[in-house]
mmCIF file of C-alpha atoms in Angstrom:
data_model
loop_
_atom_site.group_PDB
_atom_site.id
_atom_site.type_symbol
_atom_site.label_atom_id
_atom_site.label_comp_id
_atom_site.label_asym_id
_atom_site.label_seq_id
_atom_site.Cartn_x
_atom_site.Cartn_y
_atom_site.Cartn_z
ATOM 1 C CA MET F 157 -202.034 7.428 -40.417
ATOM 2 C CA ALA F 158 -203.131 4.001 -41.730
ATOM 3 C CA GLN F 159 -204.900 3.941 -45.010
ATOM 4 C CA MET F 160 -208.607 4.261 -44.281
ATOM 5 C CA LYS F 161 -211.177 2.007 -45.980
ATOM 6 C CA ARG F 162 -213.689 3.743 -48.239
ATOM 7 C CA THR F 163 -217.196 2.677 -48.866
ATOM 8 C CA VAL F 164 -218.563 4.756 -51.698
ATOM 9 C CA ILE F 165 -222.328 5.168 -51.585
ATOM 10 C CA VAL F 166 -224.426 6.927 -53.129
ATOM 11 C CA ALA F 167 -232.962 20.055 -47.126
ATOM 12 C CA SER F 168 -235.791 21.287 -48.338
ATOM 13 C CA ALA F 169 -238.715 23.446 -47.190
ATOM 14 C CA MET F 170 -238.886 24.499 -43.568
ATOM 15 C CA VAL F 171 -240.382 21.943 -41.210
ATOM 16 C CA ALA F 172 -243.037 22.746 -38.616
ATOM 17 C CA LEU F 173 -241.697 24.373 -35.528
ATOM 18 C CA THR F 174 -242.391 21.432 -33.267
ATOM 19 C CA ALA F 175 -240.813 18.983 -35.757
ATOM 20 C CA CYS F 176 -237.302 19.919 -34.708
ATOM 21 C CA ALA F 177 -237.463 18.173 -31.391
ATOM 22 C CA PRO F 178 -235.457 14.901 -31.531
ATOM 23 C CA ALA F 179 -237.075 11.656 -30.441
ATOM 24 C CA GLY F 180 -237.298 11.609 -26.649
ATOM 25 C CA TYR F 181 -236.461 15.280 -26.279
ATOM 26 C CA ASP F 182 -237.957 16.544 -23.067
ATOM 27 C CA GLY F 183 -235.954 19.755 -22.451
ATOM 28 C CA ALA F 184 -234.745 18.444 -19.120
ATOM 29 C CA ASN F 185 -231.279 19.830 -19.692
ATOM 30 C CA SER F 186 -232.391 22.837 -21.578
ATOM 31 C CA SER F 187 -233.983 26.199 -20.761
ATOM 32 C CA ALA F 188 -235.633 26.098 -24.178
ATOM 33 C CA ALA F 189 -239.408 25.840 -24.116
ATOM 34 C CA GLU F 190 -239.632 24.589 -27.754
ATOM 35 C CA PRO F 191 -236.945 24.127 -30.353
ATOM 36 C CA VAL F 192 -237.491 25.982 -33.634
ATOM 37 C CA ALA F 193 -236.302 25.275 -37.129
ATOM 38 C CA VAL F 194 -233.932 27.562 -38.940
ATOM 39 C CA ALA F 195 -232.781 27.288 -42.532
ATOM 40 C CA ALA F 196 -229.580 25.193 -43.035
ATOM 41 C CA ALA F 197 -226.787 27.136 -44.474
ATOM 42 C CA GLU F 198 -226.068 26.403 -48.074
ATOM 43 C CA PRO F 199 -222.971 24.255 -48.458
ATOM 44 C CA THR F 200 -219.995 25.984 -49.858
ATOM 45 C CA ALA F 201 -217.522 24.534 -52.257
ATOM 46 C CA SER F 202 -215.531 21.642 -50.772
ATOM 47 C CA VAL F 203 -212.027 22.521 -49.858
ATOM 48 C CA GLU F 204 -209.371 19.825 -49.659
ATOM 49 C CA PRO F 205 -207.996 19.660 -46.104
ATOM 50 C CA GLU F 206 -204.366 20.621 -45.862
ATOM 51 C CA ALA F 207 -201.927 18.018 -44.669
ATOM 52 C CA SER F 208 -200.657 18.718 -41.185
ATOM 53 C CA ALA F 209 -198.013 16.771 -39.309
ATOM 54 C CA SER F 210 -199.760 17.508 -36.019
ATOM 55 C CA ALA F 211 -203.020 16.091 -37.315
ATOM 56 C CA GLU F 212 -201.594 12.703 -38.273
ATOM 57 C CA ALA F 213 -201.157 10.313 -35.405
ATOM 58 C CA PRO F 214 -198.536 7.556 -35.551
ATOM 59 C CA ALA F 215 -200.003 4.580 -37.368
ATOM 60 C CA ALA F 216 -197.973 1.947 -35.569
ATOM 61 C CA ASP F 217 -199.215 2.568 -32.000
ATOM 62 C CA ALA F 218 -202.197 0.445 -30.962
ATOM 63 C CA PRO F 219 -204.703 2.069 -28.628
ATOM 64 C CA PRO F 220 -204.929 0.827 -24.998
ATOM 65 C CA ALA F 221 -206.990 -2.290 -24.593
ATOM 66 C CA ASN F 222 -209.682 -0.563 -22.495
ATOM 67 C CA VAL F 223 -210.422 2.138 -25.132
ATOM 68 C CA ASN F 224 -213.762 1.991 -26.841
ATOM 69 C CA LEU F 225 -213.068 2.644 -30.596
ATOM 70 C CA THR F 226 -215.395 4.269 -33.107
ATOM 71 C CA GLU F 227 -215.148 1.602 -35.872
ATOM 72 C CA GLN F 228 -217.342 3.273 -38.401
ATOM 73 C CA LEU F 229 -218.388 6.736 -39.546
ATOM 74 C CA ILE F 230 -221.675 6.751 -41.344
ATOM 75 C CA GLY F 231 -223.039 9.874 -43.103
ATOM 76 C CA LYS F 232 -226.740 9.958 -43.665
ATOM 77 C CA SER F 233 -229.865 12.050 -43.489
ATOM 78 C CA VAL F 234 -232.357 11.720 -40.669
ATOM 79 C CA ALA F 235 -235.819 13.103 -40.135
ATOM 80 C CA ARG F 236 -235.955 16.706 -38.927
ATOM 81 C CA MET F 237 -232.214 17.174 -38.477
ATOM 82 C CA GLY F 238 -231.076 16.356 -42.028
ATOM 83 C CA LYS F 239 -227.375 15.461 -42.618
ATOM 84 C CA VAL F 240 -225.576 13.857 -39.725
ATOM 85 C CA VAL F 241 -222.740 11.480 -38.968
ATOM 86 C CA THR F 242 -223.178 8.504 -36.659
ATOM 87 C CA ASP F 243 -220.888 5.829 -35.344
ATOM 88 C CA GLN F 244 -221.432 2.089 -35.929
ATOM 89 C CA ASP F 245 -224.059 1.923 -33.212
ATOM 90 C CA GLY F 246 -226.118 4.845 -34.547
ATOM 91 C CA TRP F 247 -224.984 7.477 -32.005
ATOM 92 C CA ILE F 248 -225.013 10.916 -33.535
ATOM 93 C CA LEU F 249 -221.653 12.752 -33.410
ATOM 94 C CA TYR F 250 -220.880 16.374 -32.609
ATOM 95 C CA ARG F 251 -218.167 19.051 -33.045
ATOM 96 C CA PHE F 252 -217.056 21.692 -30.513
ATOM 97 C CA ASP F 253 -216.546 25.340 -31.415
ATOM 98 C CA LYS F 254 -213.685 25.641 -28.864
ATOM 99 C CA ASP F 255 -211.657 23.120 -30.814
ATOM 100 C CA THR F 256 -209.680 24.054 -33.875
ATOM 101 C CA ALA F 257 -209.577 22.434 -37.321
ATOM 102 C CA ASP F 258 -206.438 24.117 -38.695
ATOM 103 C CA PRO F 259 -204.402 22.704 -37.061
ATOM 104 C CA PRO F 260 -206.707 20.014 -35.647
ATOM 105 C CA SER F 261 -206.808 20.209 -31.828
ATOM 106 C CA SER F 262 -209.191 19.019 -29.119
ATOM 107 C CA ASN F 263 -209.829 21.366 -26.197
ATOM 108 C CA CYS F 264 -212.334 19.000 -24.527
ATOM 109 C CA VAL F 265 -210.538 17.155 -21.783
ATOM 110 C CA ASP F 266 -211.084 15.857 -18.217
ATOM 111 C CA LYS F 267 -214.719 16.508 -17.144
ATOM 112 C CA CYS F 268 -215.627 17.699 -20.616
ATOM 113 C CA ALA F 269 -214.470 14.455 -22.192
ATOM 114 C CA GLU F 270 -216.571 12.555 -19.657
ATOM 115 C CA VAL F 271 -219.686 14.339 -20.893
ATOM 116 C CA TRP F 272 -218.563 14.407 -24.574
ATOM 117 C CA PRO F 273 -216.621 11.169 -25.064
ATOM 118 C CA PRO F 274 -214.211 11.556 -28.038
ATOM 119 C CA ALA F 275 -214.613 9.302 -30.987
ATOM 120 C CA LEU F 276 -211.363 7.329 -30.735
ATOM 121 C CA THR F 277 -209.775 5.296 -33.506
ATOM 122 C CA ASP F 278 -207.012 2.877 -34.300
ATOM 123 C CA GLY F 279 -206.578 4.660 -37.599
ATOM 124 C CA ASN F 280 -208.727 2.425 -39.776
ATOM 125 C CA PRO F 281 -212.437 3.280 -39.498
ATOM 126 C CA GLN F 282 -214.878 2.061 -42.116
ATOM 127 C CA LEU F 283 -216.576 4.996 -43.963
ATOM 128 C CA THR F 284 -219.990 5.115 -45.413
ATOM 129 C CA GLY F 285 -221.318 8.428 -46.783
ATOM 130 C CA VAL F 286 -218.236 10.287 -45.488
ATOM 131 C CA SER F 287 -215.411 10.989 -47.965
ATOM 132 C CA ASP F 288 -212.052 9.544 -46.888
ATOM 133 C CA ASP F 289 -210.303 12.776 -47.766
ATOM 134 C CA LYS F 290 -212.312 14.474 -44.972
ATOM 135 C CA VAL F 291 -211.373 12.028 -42.296
ATOM 136 C CA SER F 292 -208.167 11.992 -40.305
ATOM 137 C CA SER F 293 -207.191 11.780 -36.579
ATOM 138 C CA VAL F 294 -205.453 13.960 -33.998
ATOM 139 C CA THR F 295 -203.512 12.844 -30.970
ATOM 140 C CA ARG F 296 -205.139 13.809 -27.706
ATOM 141 C CA GLN F 297 -203.335 14.828 -24.514
ATOM 142 C CA ASP F 298 -203.633 11.331 -23.156
ATOM 143 C CA GLY F 299 -202.068 9.792 -26.218
ATOM 144 C CA THR F 300 -205.257 8.360 -27.736
ATOM 145 C CA ARG F 301 -206.241 9.170 -31.292
ATOM 146 C CA GLN F 302 -209.454 10.995 -32.008
ATOM 147 C CA LEU F 303 -211.290 11.021 -35.364
ATOM 148 C CA THR F 304 -211.595 14.252 -37.167
ATOM 149 C CA ILE F 305 -213.847 15.302 -39.988
ATOM 150 C CA ALA F 306 -212.540 18.196 -42.088
ATOM 151 C CA GLY F 307 -210.076 18.746 -39.241
ATOM 152 C CA TRP F 308 -212.775 18.978 -36.529
ATOM 153 C CA PRO F 309 -212.516 16.372 -33.717
ATOM 154 C CA VAL F 310 -215.819 14.586 -33.263
ATOM 155 C CA TYR F 311 -217.571 13.354 -30.111
ATOM 156 C CA ARG F 312 -220.540 11.590 -28.675
ATOM 157 C CA TYR F 313 -222.863 13.105 -25.969
ATOM 158 C CA ILE F 314 -223.862 11.186 -22.859
ATOM 159 C CA GLY F 315 -227.057 13.229 -22.676
ATOM 160 C CA ASP F 316 -228.294 11.217 -25.741
ATOM 161 C CA LYS F 317 -229.906 8.225 -24.138
ATOM 162 C CA LYS F 318 -230.411 6.195 -27.273
ATOM 163 C CA PRO F 319 -229.049 6.178 -30.816
ATOM 164 C CA GLY F 320 -230.537 8.755 -33.079
ATOM 165 C CA GLN F 321 -231.134 11.433 -30.416
ATOM 166 C CA TRP F 322 -229.415 14.835 -30.671
ATOM 167 C CA LYS F 323 -230.000 16.454 -27.284
ATOM 168 C CA GLY F 324 -226.484 17.831 -27.594
ATOM 169 C CA GLN F 325 -227.494 20.236 -30.391
ATOM 170 C CA ALA F 326 -226.397 23.812 -29.471
ATOM 171 C CA VAL F 327 -225.449 22.874 -25.890
ATOM 172 C CA GLY F 328 -223.620 25.812 -24.398
ATOM 173 C CA GLY F 329 -223.890 27.597 -27.783
ATOM 174 C CA THR F 330 -220.714 25.615 -28.808
ATOM 175 C CA TRP F 331 -221.727 22.073 -29.542
ATOM 176 C CA PHE F 332 -223.396 21.134 -32.787
ATOM 177 C CA VAL F 333 -224.308 17.981 -34.753
ATOM 178 C CA VAL F 334 -221.590 17.468 -37.349
ATOM 179 C CA GLN F 335 -222.348 16.908 -41.043
ATOM 180 C CA PRO F 336 -220.400 14.565 -43.316
ATOM 181 C CA ASP F 337 -218.453 17.535 -44.721
ATOM 182 C CA GLY F 338 -217.381 18.600 -41.186
ATOM 183 C CA LYS F 339 -219.712 21.669 -41.100
ATOM 184 C CA LYS F 340 -222.085 22.436 -38.288
ATOM 185 C CA ASN F 341 -225.631 21.263 -38.906
ATOM 186 C CA LEU F 342 -227.859 24.322 -38.149
ATOM 187 C CA SER F 343 -231.084 22.863 -39.473
ATOM 188 C CA CYS F 344 -232.667 22.550 -35.993
ATOM 189 C CA LEU F 345 -231.901 24.814 -33.100
ATOM 190 C CA PRO F 346 -233.507 25.393 -29.660
ATOM 191 C CA THR F 347 -235.008 28.794 -28.846
ATOM 192 C CA SER F 348 -232.425 29.294 -26.105
ATOM 193 C CA THR F 349 -229.118 27.737 -25.049
ATOM 194 C CA PRO F 350 -229.312 24.213 -23.521
ATOM 195 C CA LYS F 351 -226.897 23.298 -20.713
ATOM 196 C CA ALA F 352 -224.832 20.126 -20.677
ATOM 197 C CA VAL F 353 -225.652 17.233 -18.412
ATOM 198 C CA ALA F 354 -223.324 16.769 -15.406
ATOM 199 C CA PRO F 355 -220.363 14.382 -15.620
ATOM 200 C CA PRO F 356 -221.127 10.843 -14.469
ATOM 201 C CA ALA F 357 -221.563 10.510 -10.680
ATOM 202 C CA ASN F 358 -218.867 7.813 -10.502
ATOM 203 C CA SER F 359 -216.269 9.933 -12.383
ATOM 204 C CA GLY F 360 -214.707 11.143 -9.116
ATOM 205 C CA ALA F 361 -215.182 14.836 -10.256
ATOM 206 C CA SER F 362 -215.460 17.032 -7.204
ATOM 207 C CA ASP F 363 -218.322 18.939 -8.850
ATOM 208 C CA ALA F 364 -220.188 15.935 -10.425
ATOM 209 C CA GLY F 365 -223.399 17.820 -9.797
ATOM 210 C CA GLY F 366 -222.502 20.267 -12.447
ATOM 211 C CA ALA F 367 -221.266 23.206 -10.454
ATOM 212 C CA GLY F 368 -218.624 25.102 -12.411
ATOM 213 C CA TYR F 369 -219.065 22.881 -15.415
ATOM 214 C CA SER F 370 -219.145 25.070 -18.500
ATOM 215 C CA TYR F 371 -219.034 22.837 -21.565
#
């Protein structure tokens, strides 16, 4: 893939139980009464990602004109959640346990991708707080290229209504805020498993109300 730009920049005691709720969190899409804090796993030694032919998308192909690209990946720490990665607009990004990192592969398609829009790229995102040796891309079934961090494809969540929210944390027990090293952020988890919002009503999905939707 095209050479990525690199911007080199330069958790603590448990927070109160109620401090884990992201700004604007109302539990509307969750059966959890209150989220609780759990200790974040200690980071392990960084392992260089292995090169994989299937992970590298062709650099010459431009994305379709109507594709919204993720132009930046920004690693930072935010209150209550800790280490996260956002796009250029401040939307927090997620990873999906049903995907694979070795080899990189996305299993979120169709209705799933309407609820969890993939972070698409032209192969040249700007990086801040995310090491360029962690970032690559994978070609999706529709031919678009999705950013990966440590091999894991990354996504937004339409249930987040404004930048900085993380209502997608632990949805379905398979979606988690992604850290700059590609690991799951487990600093802040709900007491029970939240459900995903339904696909958009104008998506044409036959079960846009959510019936049968399992992601």
